[in-house]
Amino acid sequence: MTENSSSESKEEQSVNGDVFIQEEETATATVGAEPASTGIDFEDTQSLDSASVFSTTTTTTTRSKSKSPNTRKLRKLCRRAKAPKMVQPLYKYSYHVREDHNHQIFGVQFNPFLDRSQAVFATVGKDRVSIYECVRNNLDAESADKDGIRLLQVYADPDTDESFYTCAWSYDTISGDPVLAAAGYRGVIRIFNIVKHQCAKNYIGHGHAINELKFHPVLPQLLLSGSKDHSLRLWNIQTDVCVAVFGGVEGHRDEVLSIDFDLRGDRIMSSGMDHSLKLWRLNKPEFKEAIELSSSFNASKNTAPFPTIKEHFPDFSTRDIHRNYVDCVQWFGDFVFSKSCENSIVCWKPGKLSAQRHEMKPQDSTTVLHHFDYKMCEIWFVRFAFNAWQKVLALGNQLGTTFVWELDSNDPNLTKCSQLMHPKCTSTIRQTSFSKDGSILICVCDDSTVWRWDRVN
């Protein structure tokens, strides 16, 4: 399948300079740097609100096997499809803004470590990392701040050739300050301290672009990265060491596109362009020792570098789930949700359904439980998201439609699927993200727009 623009000429380049910072409308820049433009267009679309949401319920049991047609053919196919049953939608349109760089926004993530009353999220696109706050309903607030999106800070990379693809939130274990990591085309991981308004650290190690970042769910100082160089790397951002590299003999044979920790942080699932999904265990003695050592390692007091683990062999691997690039994967308890360019999110389990974790072998079979089907999403680098309780699943498509599944039914064939549409949202939605309390859904698009949807009731 032809690669889309998310992987255009991602050559490795040198690192130089600091990162520019802009906060709201007042620029606070690093030495020798010009401030980045806020570049946000706030568009009044209240008149279109009534036409913003359509909803359907679907039984998602089949899997698309057709070749990728163009958008016009896809539209014709959908017009012929039988109209699904209408159900009450979960979310309604609230607000949207447009960033001024006129490039794709590839990633969006809410900060899950703040109080529930604070809904702060970050977006990444082109050479920008933008931080926003969702303004809640407040009758005493100025009219411009009602149910809106307020820009807090903008970071611009000193190299205009940079294109950020991914971001992830954590916090400083000593000060408690929010920490944001971002990376992309140049293969450099930037660590931002939001309170101090600075790019605190840079990590260079991958040989090519970085497609996804994830922080450990239990140890906030551990950061995982997946790269075009076919490998994964585990970093300790507190002591600035690379704890482990996953890849090599039995590793991925092409770009690593997506990575995820399970809830305990004991297992990693990775996926990539080689159509494979691989499981890597962190609860083995050698990894536990390396992680513990990394927390106390001091490079200035050691003449030898940190003994980074090289893991060549995954604990499980399969190519049976998808037949194309696997661009998004997330754990769902002991199950896995993953998607490719086949108009279907697959829920599956490594090994047999009744098998325990310790019984799994590297070449075991897989058990597919369900397919969550959708339409018009046959390009790669389009990612889904769960809410905090994994009760709601959201994914955008090529035409600006967001599919929202309610995962609270005992029978997956009765899963309700709402379609969120707006007349002005017609571009590919690259990623979605839920606020901590699940009341807000944010979608980011190829036309530089950021969309806010609020939960009904």
Short mmCIF file of C-alpha atoms in Angstrom, two decimals:
data_model
loop_
_atom_site.label_atom_id
_atom_site.label_comp_id
_atom_site.label_asym_id
_atom_site.label_seq_id
_atom_site.Cartn_x
_atom_site.Cartn_y
_atom_site.Cartn_z
CA MET A 1 0.00 0.00 0.00
CA THR A 2 1.35 3.46 -0.80
CA GLU A 3 2.61 5.29 2.24
CA ASN A 4 0.74 8.43 3.20
CA SER A 5 2.35 11.70 4.13
CA SER A 6 3.06 10.70 7.71
CA SER A 7 6.32 9.09 6.59
CA GLU A 8 7.50 11.55 3.98
CA SER A 9 11.33 11.71 3.82
CA LYS A 10 12.05 11.03 7.50
CA GLU A 11 15.84 11.23 7.25
CA GLU A 12 17.97 11.51 10.41
CA GLN A 13 19.35 14.98 11.03
CA SER A 14 21.57 16.61 13.64
CA VAL A 15 20.21 18.20 16.81
CA ASN A 16 20.83 21.85 17.55
CA GLY A 17 19.39 24.70 19.54
CA ASP A 18 16.68 24.90 22.11
CA VAL A 19 12.96 24.75 21.62
CA PHE A 20 10.97 27.97 21.28
CA ILE A 21 8.15 28.60 23.68
CA GLN A 22 5.01 30.67 23.43
CA GLU A 23 2.47 30.98 26.21
CA GLU A 24 -1.04 32.13 25.29
CA GLU A 25 -0.57 35.53 23.55
CA THR A 26 2.67 36.47 25.33
CA ALA A 27 5.86 34.93 23.97
CA THR A 28 8.56 33.68 26.33
CA ALA A 29 11.40 32.47 24.15
CA THR A 30 14.75 30.85 24.87
CA VAL A 31 17.94 32.78 24.22
CA GLY A 32 18.51 33.56 20.56
CA ALA A 33 15.11 32.24 19.52
CA GLU A 34 12.17 33.94 17.90
CA PRO A 35 8.77 33.14 19.40
CA ALA A 36 6.43 30.84 17.56
CA SER A 37 3.15 32.23 16.31
CA THR A 38 0.11 31.05 18.24
CA GLY A 39 -1.67 30.76 14.90
CA ILE A 40 -5.03 29.59 16.14
CA ASP A 41 -8.23 30.47 14.32
CA PHE A 42 -11.28 30.20 16.56
CA GLU A 43 -14.24 29.57 14.26
CA ASP A 44 -17.83 30.25 15.23
CA THR A 45 -19.87 27.28 14.10
CA GLN A 46 -22.72 27.37 16.58
CA SER A 47 -25.19 27.66 13.70
CA LEU A 48 -24.04 24.24 12.48
CA ASP A 49 -24.33 22.54 15.85
CA SER A 50 -27.72 21.04 15.18
CA ALA A 51 -26.34 19.08 12.23
CA SER A 52 -23.18 17.94 13.95
CA VAL A 53 -23.99 14.42 15.12
CA PHE A 54 -25.44 11.34 13.51
CA SER A 55 -25.52 8.00 15.23
CA THR A 56 -25.86 4.36 14.31
CA THR A 57 -25.80 0.98 15.92
CA THR A 58 -23.95 -1.76 14.10
CA THR A 59 -23.15 -5.42 14.50
CA THR A 60 -19.43 -5.63 13.84
CA THR A 61 -18.76 -9.20 12.81
CA THR A 62 -17.41 -9.06 9.25
CA ARG A 63 -14.06 -7.98 7.95
CA SER A 64 -13.30 -5.89 4.87
CA LYS A 65 -11.35 -7.85 2.26
CA SER A 66 -11.52 -5.47 -0.67
CA LYS A 67 -8.61 -3.54 -2.12
CA SER A 68 -8.36 0.13 -1.22
CA PRO A 69 -10.64 2.12 -3.57
CA ASN A 70 -10.49 5.87 -3.83
CA THR A 71 -12.70 8.13 -1.77
CA ARG A 72 -15.28 8.63 -4.53
CA LYS A 73 -15.84 4.89 -4.86
CA LEU A 74 -16.05 4.59 -1.08
CA ARG A 75 -18.77 7.23 -0.99
CA LYS A 76 -20.76 5.33 -3.64
CA LEU A 77 -20.45 2.08 -1.69
CA CYS A 78 -21.70 3.76 1.46
CA ARG A 79 -24.69 5.26 -0.35
CA ARG A 80 -25.73 1.76 -1.40
CA ALA A 81 -25.43 0.43 2.15
CA LYS A 82 -28.60 -0.14 4.13
CA ALA A 83 -29.32 2.67 6.57
CA PRO A 84 -28.48 1.50 10.09
CA LYS A 85 -30.72 1.93 13.10
CA MET A 86 -30.45 5.33 14.80
CA VAL A 87 -29.47 5.46 18.49
CA GLN A 88 -28.80 8.22 20.99
CA PRO A 89 -25.26 9.61 20.41
CA LEU A 90 -22.78 9.79 23.28
CA TYR A 91 -21.16 13.09 22.25
CA LYS A 92 -22.22 16.37 20.69
CA TYR A 93 -20.16 18.99 18.86
CA SER A 94 -18.84 21.81 21.02
CA TYR A 95 -15.98 23.75 19.43
CA HIS A 96 -13.04 23.63 17.04
CA VAL A 97 -9.89 25.60 16.24
CA ARG A 98 -7.38 25.63 13.40
CA GLU A 99 -3.61 25.78 13.84
CA ASP A 100 -1.72 28.04 11.44
CA HIS A 101 1.03 25.69 10.22
CA ASN A 102 -1.27 24.21 7.52
CA HIS A 103 0.07 20.69 8.04
CA GLN A 104 -1.32 17.50 9.47
CA ILE A 105 -1.78 17.16 13.22
CA PHE A 106 -0.68 13.59 13.85
CA GLY A 107 -1.12 13.22 17.60
CA VAL A 108 -3.22 14.34 20.55
CA GLN A 109 -3.10 13.30 24.21
CA PHE A 110 -4.89 14.52 27.34
CA ASN A 111 -2.81 14.83 30.50
CA PRO A 112 -4.24 12.03 32.72
CA PHE A 113 -2.32 13.10 35.84
CA LEU A 114 -4.18 16.34 36.52
CA ASP A 115 -7.29 16.81 38.63
CA ARG A 116 -10.54 15.82 36.92
CA SER A 117 -11.58 19.47 36.81
CA GLN A 118 -8.59 20.26 34.56
CA ALA A 119 -8.80 19.12 30.93
CA VAL A 120 -5.39 19.90 29.41
CA PHE A 121 -4.21 18.24 26.21
CA ALA A 122 -1.32 18.46 23.76
CA THR A 123 -1.27 18.23 19.97
CA VAL A 124 1.69 17.59 17.68
CA GLY A 125 1.96 18.55 14.01
CA LYS A 126 4.70 19.89 11.75
CA ASP A 127 7.40 21.40 14.03
CA ARG A 128 4.88 22.43 16.72
CA VAL A 129 3.86 21.05 20.08
CA SER A 130 0.74 22.90 21.27
CA ILE A 131 -0.84 22.70 24.72
CA TYR A 132 -4.52 23.57 25.21
CA GLU A 133 -7.08 23.67 27.97
CA CYS A 134 -10.74 22.78 27.49
CA VAL A 135 -12.77 25.55 29.09
CA ARG A 136 -15.74 24.15 30.98
CA ASN A 137 -19.25 25.60 31.12
CA ASN A 138 -19.18 28.71 33.30
CA LEU A 139 -21.95 31.26 33.14
CA ASP A 140 -19.77 33.86 34.85
CA ALA A 141 -16.97 33.52 32.32
CA GLU A 142 -16.58 35.70 29.28
CA SER A 143 -18.54 34.50 26.28
CA ALA A 144 -15.36 33.60 24.37
CA ASP A 145 -14.42 31.08 27.04
CA LYS A 146 -17.67 29.15 27.20
CA ASP A 147 -17.23 25.51 26.23
CA GLY A 148 -14.15 26.37 24.21
CA ILE A 149 -10.51 25.50 23.69
CA ARG A 150 -7.87 27.88 25.06
CA LEU A 151 -4.27 27.83 23.88
CA LEU A 152 -1.79 27.73 26.78
CA GLN A 153 1.66 27.18 25.24
CA VAL A 154 3.31 26.49 21.89
CA TYR A 155 6.74 24.94 21.41
CA ALA A 156 8.41 25.22 18.00
CA ASP A 157 11.40 23.09 17.09
CA PRO A 158 14.46 25.08 15.94
CA ASP A 159 14.69 22.81 12.89
CA THR A 160 11.77 23.64 10.61
CA ASP A 161 12.20 20.26 8.91
CA GLU A 162 11.03 18.52 12.06
CA SER A 163 7.59 16.94 11.96
CA PHE A 164 6.29 15.63 15.28
CA TYR A 165 4.24 12.42 15.08
CA THR A 166 3.56 11.53 18.70
CA CYS A 167 3.44 12.81 22.27
CA ALA A 168 2.94 11.36 25.76
CA TRP A 169 2.37 12.77 29.27
CA SER A 170 4.01 11.92 32.58
CA TYR A 171 5.19 13.82 35.66
CA ASP A 172 8.44 14.53 37.50
CA THR A 173 8.77 12.06 40.37
CA ILE A 174 10.55 14.66 42.54
CA SER A 175 8.71 17.94 41.89
CA GLY A 176 5.43 16.51 40.60
CA ASP A 177 5.54 18.91 37.62
CA PRO A 178 3.83 17.73 34.40
CA VAL A 179 6.22 16.33 31.81
CA LEU A 180 5.48 16.07 28.09
CA ALA A 181 7.52 13.98 25.64
CA ALA A 182 7.32 14.47 21.87
CA ALA A 183 9.14 12.96 18.90
CA GLY A 184 8.87 12.45 15.16
CA TYR A 185 10.69 12.67 11.86
CA ARG A 186 14.17 13.53 13.16
CA GLY A 187 14.29 10.68 15.67
CA VAL A 188 14.93 13.02 18.61
CA ILE A 189 12.86 12.74 21.79
CA ARG A 190 12.10 16.12 23.35
CA ILE A 191 11.20 16.28 27.05
CA PHE A 192 9.28 19.43 28.04
CA ASN A 193 8.77 20.81 31.53
CA ILE A 194 5.45 22.60 31.22
CA VAL A 195 5.70 24.52 34.50
CA LYS A 196 9.19 25.86 33.79
CA HIS A 197 8.32 26.55 30.13
CA GLN A 198 11.37 24.83 28.72
CA CYS A 199 12.61 21.87 26.77
CA ALA A 200 14.45 20.16 29.59
CA LYS A 201 16.09 17.20 27.81
CA ASN A 202 16.74 15.60 24.42
CA TYR A 203 17.34 11.90 23.74
CA ILE A 204 19.11 10.63 20.63
CA GLY A 205 19.49 6.93 19.98
CA HIS A 206 17.10 5.77 17.29
CA GLY A 207 18.51 5.70 13.78
CA HIS A 208 15.31 6.95 12.16
CA ALA A 209 11.97 8.62 12.87
CA ILE A 210 10.03 7.83 16.05
CA ASN A 211 6.40 6.88 15.41
CA GLU A 212 5.05 6.48 18.95
CA LEU A 213 5.88 7.22 22.59
CA LYS A 214 4.31 5.68 25.71
CA PHE A 215 5.09 6.16 29.42
CA HIS A 216 5.04 3.24 31.83
CA PRO A 217 1.70 3.10 33.72
CA VAL A 218 3.35 2.50 37.13
CA LEU A 219 6.87 3.96 36.85
CA PRO A 220 6.45 7.49 35.42
CA GLN A 221 10.16 7.87 34.70
CA LEU A 222 10.17 5.05 32.13
CA LEU A 223 9.49 6.06 28.52
CA LEU A 224 9.06 3.63 25.62
CA SER A 225 9.68 4.64 21.99
CA GLY A 226 8.98 2.80 18.71
CA SER A 227 10.90 3.73 15.59
CA LYS A 228 11.35 3.44 11.86
CA ASP A 229 14.69 1.75 12.64
CA HIS A 230 12.70 -1.45 13.45
CA SER A 231 13.36 -1.22 17.21
CA LEU A 232 11.83 -0.19 20.52
CA ARG A 233 13.80 1.59 23.24
CA LEU A 234 13.06 1.90 26.95
CA TRP A 235 14.42 5.10 28.55
CA ASN A 236 14.73 6.31 32.13
CA ILE A 237 14.20 10.08 31.83
CA GLN A 238 15.13 10.62 35.47
CA THR A 239 18.71 9.38 35.04
CA ASP A 240 18.94 9.81 31.25
CA VAL A 241 19.84 6.23 30.35
CA CYS A 242 18.58 3.76 27.76
CA VAL A 243 17.50 0.75 29.80
CA ALA A 244 16.77 -1.69 26.96
CA VAL A 245 16.54 -2.06 23.19
CA PHE A 246 13.96 -4.46 21.75
CA GLY A 247 14.72 -5.70 18.25
CA GLY A 248 17.20 -7.63 16.19
CA VAL A 249 17.19 -11.33 15.36
CA GLU A 250 13.47 -11.97 15.88
CA GLY A 251 12.39 -8.34 16.13
CA HIS A 252 10.37 -6.26 13.68
CA ARG A 253 11.42 -6.36 10.03
CA ASP A 254 10.11 -2.89 9.20
CA GLU A 255 8.99 0.32 10.92
CA VAL A 256 7.53 -0.03 14.41
CA LEU A 257 4.30 1.97 14.19
CA SER A 258 2.59 1.44 17.55
CA ILE A 259 3.48 0.34 21.10
CA ASP A 260 1.61 -0.10 24.38
CA PHE A 261 2.12 -1.22 27.98
CA ASP A 262 -0.46 -3.36 29.73
CA LEU A 263 -2.08 -1.91 32.88
CA ARG A 264 0.57 -3.34 35.21
CA GLY A 265 3.46 -2.41 32.96
CA ASP A 266 4.63 -6.03 32.83
CA ARG A 267 4.12 -6.54 29.09
CA ILE A 268 4.70 -4.51 25.93
CA MET A 269 2.83 -5.07 22.67
CA SER A 270 4.32 -3.63 19.49
CA SER A 271 3.14 -3.56 15.89
CA GLY A 272 4.53 -2.37 12.60
CA MET A 273 4.77 -2.27 8.84
CA ASP A 274 5.82 -5.92 8.76
CA HIS A 275 2.15 -6.81 9.56
CA SER A 276 3.30 -8.39 12.85
CA LEU A 277 2.41 -7.93 16.50
CA LYS A 278 5.03 -8.81 19.10
CA LEU A 279 4.83 -9.20 22.87
CA TRP A 280 7.83 -8.34 25.08
CA ARG A 281 7.85 -9.15 28.83
CA LEU A 282 9.32 -6.72 31.34
CA ASN A 283 8.66 -8.86 34.43
CA LYS A 284 11.68 -11.10 33.79
CA PRO A 285 14.52 -10.89 36.36
CA GLU A 286 17.03 -9.25 34.00
CA PHE A 287 14.64 -6.42 33.17
CA LYS A 288 13.64 -5.86 36.80
CA GLU A 289 17.32 -5.56 37.74
CA ALA A 290 18.08 -3.24 34.84
CA ILE A 291 15.13 -0.94 35.68
CA GLU A 292 16.17 -0.82 39.33
CA LEU A 293 19.78 -0.11 38.38
CA SER A 294 18.73 2.63 35.96
CA SER A 295 16.98 4.55 38.75
CA SER A 296 20.20 4.94 40.73
CA PHE A 297 22.69 5.15 37.86
CA ASN A 298 24.86 8.27 37.79
CA ALA A 299 26.90 8.73 34.61
CA SER A 300 29.28 11.23 36.27
CA LYS A 301 30.25 8.65 38.89
CA ASN A 302 30.64 5.72 36.51
CA THR A 303 33.41 5.35 33.97
CA ALA A 304 31.52 2.66 32.08
CA PRO A 305 28.25 3.37 30.24
CA PHE A 306 24.96 1.93 31.47
CA PRO A 307 24.66 -1.80 30.57
CA THR A 308 21.70 -1.51 28.21
CA ILE A 309 19.87 -4.80 27.65
CA LYS A 310 19.62 -5.97 24.03
CA GLU A 311 16.48 -8.09 23.66
CA HIS A 312 16.39 -9.91 20.31
CA PHE A 313 13.58 -12.36 21.00
CA PRO A 314 9.94 -11.43 21.73
CA ASP A 315 7.91 -13.65 24.05
CA PHE A 316 5.15 -13.91 21.44
CA SER A 317 4.80 -12.96 17.79
CA THR A 318 2.07 -13.27 15.17
CA ARG A 319 1.26 -12.18 11.62
CA ASP A 320 -2.15 -13.87 11.60
CA ILE A 321 -4.28 -10.90 12.67
CA HIS A 322 -3.67 -8.37 9.89
CA ARG A 323 -2.53 -8.42 6.26
CA ASN A 324 -1.25 -4.85 6.09
CA TYR A 325 0.55 -2.22 8.21
CA VAL A 326 -0.58 -2.49 11.85
CA ASP A 327 -0.63 1.17 12.85
CA CYS A 328 -2.36 1.07 16.25
CA VAL A 329 -2.33 -1.43 19.11
CA GLN A 330 -3.54 -1.22 22.73
CA TRP A 331 -4.02 -3.65 25.58
CA PHE A 332 -7.54 -4.37 26.84
CA GLY A 333 -6.95 -6.41 29.99
CA ASP A 334 -5.40 -9.65 28.71
CA PHE A 335 -6.88 -8.99 25.27
CA VAL A 336 -5.46 -6.78 22.53
CA PHE A 337 -7.14 -4.26 20.23
CA SER A 338 -5.31 -3.58 16.97
CA LYS A 339 -6.07 -2.09 13.56
CA SER A 340 -4.64 -1.98 10.08
CA CYS A 341 -5.85 -0.44 6.80
CA GLU A 342 -8.71 -2.92 6.54
CA ASN A 343 -11.65 -0.96 8.01
CA SER A 344 -11.73 -3.08 11.14
CA ILE A 345 -10.41 -2.96 14.71
CA VAL A 346 -9.72 -6.52 15.85
CA CYS A 347 -10.10 -7.72 19.44
CA TRP A 348 -7.91 -10.79 19.96
CA LYS A 349 -5.89 -12.71 22.52
CA PRO A 350 -2.40 -14.21 22.23
CA GLY A 351 -2.65 -17.99 22.57
CA LYS A 352 -5.81 -19.89 23.42
CA LEU A 353 -8.73 -18.15 25.09
CA SER A 354 -8.34 -20.23 28.26
CA ALA A 355 -4.53 -20.02 28.38
CA GLN A 356 -2.85 -18.27 31.31
CA ARG A 357 -0.11 -15.67 30.84
CA HIS A 358 2.72 -17.96 31.94
CA GLU A 359 1.56 -20.72 29.56
CA MET A 360 2.13 -18.66 26.43
CA LYS A 361 4.80 -19.66 23.93
CA PRO A 362 6.42 -17.48 21.23
CA GLN A 363 4.73 -19.22 18.28
CA ASP A 364 1.35 -19.96 19.85
CA SER A 365 -1.81 -19.42 17.83
CA THR A 366 -4.12 -16.46 18.37
CA THR A 367 -7.79 -16.26 19.30
CA VAL A 368 -9.84 -13.59 17.51
CA LEU A 369 -12.85 -12.53 19.56
CA HIS A 370 -14.45 -9.75 17.54
CA HIS A 371 -14.17 -7.24 14.67
CA PHE A 372 -15.30 -3.65 15.16
CA ASP A 373 -15.98 -2.58 11.59
CA TYR A 374 -16.17 0.95 10.19
CA LYS A 375 -15.97 2.65 6.78
CA MET A 376 -13.65 4.83 4.71
CA CYS A 377 -10.39 4.43 6.62
CA GLU A 378 -7.96 2.63 4.36
CA ILE A 379 -4.83 4.72 4.93
CA TRP A 380 -2.31 4.10 7.70
CA PHE A 381 -1.25 6.17 10.72
CA VAL A 382 -4.82 6.62 11.96
CA ARG A 383 -5.12 5.78 15.67
CA PHE A 384 -7.96 4.90 18.02
CA ALA A 385 -8.32 5.68 21.75
CA PHE A 386 -10.09 4.34 24.83
CA ASN A 387 -11.50 6.37 27.69
CA ALA A 388 -9.91 5.87 31.13
CA TRP A 389 -12.19 2.95 32.04
CA GLN A 390 -11.92 1.35 28.57
CA LYS A 391 -15.70 1.49 28.25
CA VAL A 392 -15.70 3.75 25.17
CA LEU A 393 -13.60 3.43 22.00
CA ALA A 394 -13.16 6.20 19.39
CA LEU A 395 -11.62 6.25 15.91
CA GLY A 396 -11.72 8.78 13.07
CA ASN A 397 -11.72 8.10 9.32
CA GLN A 398 -10.66 9.73 6.04
CA LEU A 399 -13.84 11.80 5.68
CA GLY A 400 -13.81 13.46 9.11
CA THR A 401 -16.27 11.06 10.74
CA THR A 402 -15.56 9.77 14.25
CA PHE A 403 -16.84 6.32 15.23
CA VAL A 404 -17.59 5.87 18.94
CA TRP A 405 -18.24 2.38 20.31
CA GLU A 406 -19.84 1.68 23.71
CA LEU A 407 -18.10 -1.40 25.11
CA ASP A 408 -20.49 -2.10 27.98
CA SER A 409 -22.51 -4.89 26.36
CA ASN A 410 -22.03 -8.53 27.34
CA ASP A 411 -22.60 -9.51 23.71
CA PRO A 412 -20.06 -7.77 21.42
CA ASN A 413 -22.45 -8.22 18.47
CA LEU A 414 -24.81 -5.75 20.16
CA THR A 415 -22.15 -3.07 20.60
CA LYS A 416 -23.55 0.39 19.86
CA CYS A 417 -21.57 2.58 17.46
CA SER A 418 -22.22 6.33 17.16
CA GLN A 419 -20.95 8.35 14.22
CA LEU A 420 -19.96 11.94 15.00
CA MET A 421 -20.05 14.24 11.97
CA HIS A 422 -19.85 17.97 11.35
CA PRO A 423 -20.29 19.81 8.01
CA LYS A 424 -16.89 21.51 8.37
CA CYS A 425 -15.01 18.40 9.50
CA THR A 426 -14.15 16.72 6.19
CA SER A 427 -10.44 15.89 6.55
CA THR A 428 -8.74 12.72 7.81
CA ILE A 429 -8.87 12.38 11.59
CA ARG A 430 -5.46 11.12 12.68
CA GLN A 431 -6.01 10.51 16.39
CA THR A 432 -8.57 10.88 19.17
CA SER A 433 -8.21 11.32 22.92
CA PHE A 434 -10.60 11.32 25.90
CA SER A 435 -10.36 13.61 28.93
CA LYS A 436 -9.71 11.97 32.30
CA ASP A 437 -13.41 11.91 33.25
CA GLY A 438 -14.49 10.91 29.74
CA SER A 439 -16.67 14.00 29.30
CA ILE A 440 -14.64 15.46 26.41
CA LEU A 441 -13.42 13.84 23.19
CA ILE A 442 -10.76 15.61 21.10
CA CYS A 443 -10.04 14.77 17.45
CA VAL A 444 -7.16 16.13 15.33
CA CYS A 445 -7.14 16.31 11.53
CA ASP A 446 -5.01 16.61 8.42
CA ASP A 447 -6.30 20.15 7.77
CA SER A 448 -4.71 21.45 11.03
CA THR A 449 -8.02 21.49 12.92
CA VAL A 450 -8.71 20.40 16.51
CA TRP A 451 -12.27 19.33 17.32
CA ARG A 452 -13.97 19.18 20.71
CA TRP A 453 -16.98 16.94 21.37
CA ASP A 454 -18.75 16.94 24.76
CA ARG A 455 -20.52 13.97 26.28
CA VAL A 456 -24.30 14.27 26.35
CA ASN A 457 -25.75 14.43 29.88
#
